[in-house]
Amino acid sequence: MTNAHHTLTRFNRPDGLRDLIRATVPPEWRTGPILGIAPHTDVLVAKAVTDGSALELALRPGHGPRRVRLGLRRLIPRRTYRATGAIAPTVVADESGEGIIEVDLEIALNADRR
C-alpha cells in the first residue's frame, strides 16, 4: 500500500488521490477527446491528457518500431483536427465524433547517458 501511495504522489497531480476517492475529475476530462482504440501490446500509452478540446498523447512501441492505427473518440462531429505527429496532418471526425489516425512509433533512445 505504501508503494502505491508513493507512486500516486510522484505521478499524480495535486489532490489527485482525493479526487479519485471522491470521484471528482475536471469537467474537461469528462467531455474532451479521448484515445478510444489502440492495439494492445503494440502501443504503450505513457500519457493521454485532454484539456477539453485537444488531446495530448505520449506513446511508446510495445514490440519495436511500427505503424499503428489509433481511434479517437468524443470529437466534435465533422470538425477537422490537426494531428501533430500523425502520418496525415489532419483528421476529420465522423458523424459520431470518432476519427482514425495512423502514427509511426519509434524506439526513443536516451543519448544523454552520464
Short mmCIF file of C-alpha atoms in Angstrom, two decimals:
data_model
loop_
_atom_site.label_atom_id
_atom_site.label_comp_id
_atom_site.label_asym_id
_atom_site.label_seq_id
_atom_site.Cartn_x
_atom_site.Cartn_y
_atom_site.Cartn_z
CA MET A 1 0.00 0.00 0.00
CA THR A 2 2.84 2.35 0.81
CA ASN A 3 4.39 1.79 -2.61
CA ALA A 4 1.07 2.57 -4.28
CA HIS A 5 0.78 5.84 -2.35
CA HIS A 6 4.36 6.72 -3.20
CA THR A 7 3.67 6.12 -6.89
CA LEU A 8 0.49 8.22 -6.76
CA THR A 9 2.38 11.14 -5.21
CA ARG A 10 5.13 11.00 -7.82
CA PHE A 11 2.99 10.61 -10.93
CA ASN A 12 -0.29 12.26 -9.98
CA ARG A 13 -1.45 15.86 -9.92
CA PRO A 14 -2.08 17.80 -6.71
CA ASP A 15 -5.15 16.45 -4.88
CA GLY A 16 -5.40 13.62 -7.40
CA LEU A 17 -5.86 10.90 -4.77
CA ARG A 18 -8.57 12.90 -3.02
CA ASP A 19 -10.35 13.44 -6.35
CA LEU A 20 -10.01 9.74 -7.18
CA ILE A 21 -11.64 8.77 -3.88
CA ARG A 22 -14.39 11.36 -4.22
CA ALA A 23 -14.91 10.53 -7.94
CA THR A 24 -14.21 14.17 -8.77
CA VAL A 25 -12.47 14.93 -12.04
CA PRO A 26 -12.22 18.15 -14.04
CA PRO A 27 -15.17 18.61 -16.44
CA GLU A 28 -12.73 18.72 -19.36
CA TRP A 29 -11.75 15.11 -18.66
CA ARG A 30 -15.39 14.01 -18.91
CA THR A 31 -16.11 15.82 -22.18
CA GLY A 32 -12.83 16.22 -24.09
CA PRO A 33 -11.35 13.93 -26.75
CA ILE A 34 -10.05 10.52 -25.65
CA LEU A 35 -7.99 7.72 -27.10
CA GLY A 36 -10.66 5.08 -27.69
CA ILE A 37 -8.82 2.37 -29.62
CA ALA A 38 -5.16 1.39 -29.57
CA PRO A 39 -3.79 -2.05 -30.49
CA HIS A 40 -2.98 -3.73 -27.20
CA THR A 41 0.70 -4.63 -26.73
CA ASP A 42 1.69 -2.78 -29.94
CA VAL A 43 1.10 0.60 -28.28
CA LEU A 44 2.07 1.55 -24.76
CA VAL A 45 0.22 4.67 -23.66
CA ALA A 46 2.51 6.70 -21.43
CA LYS A 47 0.26 9.76 -21.33
CA ALA A 48 -3.24 10.68 -22.51
CA VAL A 49 -4.50 14.05 -21.27
CA THR A 50 -7.26 16.26 -22.60
CA ASP A 51 -7.92 19.92 -21.85
CA GLY A 52 -11.48 19.65 -23.14
CA SER A 53 -10.71 20.44 -26.76
CA ALA A 54 -7.32 18.87 -27.53
CA LEU A 55 -5.75 15.51 -26.69
CA GLU A 56 -2.09 15.11 -25.83
CA LEU A 57 -0.66 11.61 -26.20
CA ALA A 58 2.73 10.11 -25.36
CA LEU A 59 3.02 6.68 -26.99
CA ARG A 60 5.76 4.06 -26.99
CA PRO A 61 6.08 0.97 -29.17
CA GLY A 62 5.36 -2.31 -27.44
CA HIS A 63 7.08 -4.56 -29.98
CA GLY A 64 9.57 -2.38 -31.81
CA PRO A 65 9.02 0.32 -34.44
CA ARG A 66 5.76 0.04 -36.37
CA ARG A 67 2.85 1.99 -37.83
CA VAL A 68 -0.37 1.76 -35.80
CA ARG A 69 -3.96 2.94 -36.24
CA LEU A 70 -5.49 4.76 -33.29
CA GLY A 71 -9.15 5.52 -32.73
CA LEU A 72 -10.09 8.87 -31.24
CA ARG A 73 -13.48 9.43 -29.60
CA ARG A 74 -15.56 12.31 -28.23
CA LEU A 75 -14.55 14.61 -31.08
CA ILE A 76 -16.95 17.22 -32.41
CA PRO A 77 -18.73 15.63 -35.42
CA ARG A 78 -17.47 16.77 -38.83
CA ARG A 79 -14.78 19.01 -37.32
CA THR A 80 -11.24 18.93 -38.71
CA TYR A 81 -8.49 18.47 -36.13
CA ARG A 82 -4.75 18.99 -36.51
CA ALA A 83 -2.92 15.72 -35.83
CA THR A 84 0.66 16.65 -34.96
CA GLY A 85 2.94 13.61 -35.15
CA ALA A 86 0.48 11.50 -37.18
CA ILE A 87 1.01 10.36 -40.78
CA ALA A 88 -1.74 12.66 -42.10
CA PRO A 89 -1.60 16.25 -40.78
CA THR A 90 -5.34 16.36 -40.07
CA VAL A 91 -8.23 14.10 -39.10
CA VAL A 92 -11.92 14.77 -39.69
CA ALA A 93 -14.36 13.47 -37.10
CA ASP A 94 -17.22 11.38 -38.47
CA GLU A 95 -20.91 11.80 -37.65
CA SER A 96 -20.50 10.02 -34.31
CA GLY A 97 -17.47 12.09 -33.22
CA GLU A 98 -14.85 9.46 -33.93
CA GLY A 99 -11.69 9.62 -36.01
CA ILE A 100 -8.81 7.35 -37.01
CA ILE A 101 -5.16 8.41 -37.20
CA GLU A 102 -2.03 6.47 -38.10
CA VAL A 103 1.19 7.01 -36.20
CA ASP A 104 4.70 5.67 -36.72
CA LEU A 105 6.04 4.54 -33.35
CA GLU A 106 9.79 4.52 -32.99
CA ILE A 107 12.05 3.48 -30.16
CA ALA A 108 13.31 6.55 -28.34
CA LEU A 109 16.92 6.22 -27.31
CA ASN A 110 18.36 8.17 -24.43
CA ALA A 111 21.54 9.65 -25.83
CA ASP A 112 22.34 11.55 -22.64
CA ARG A 113 23.94 8.79 -20.58
CA ARG A 114 26.24 10.07 -17.90
#
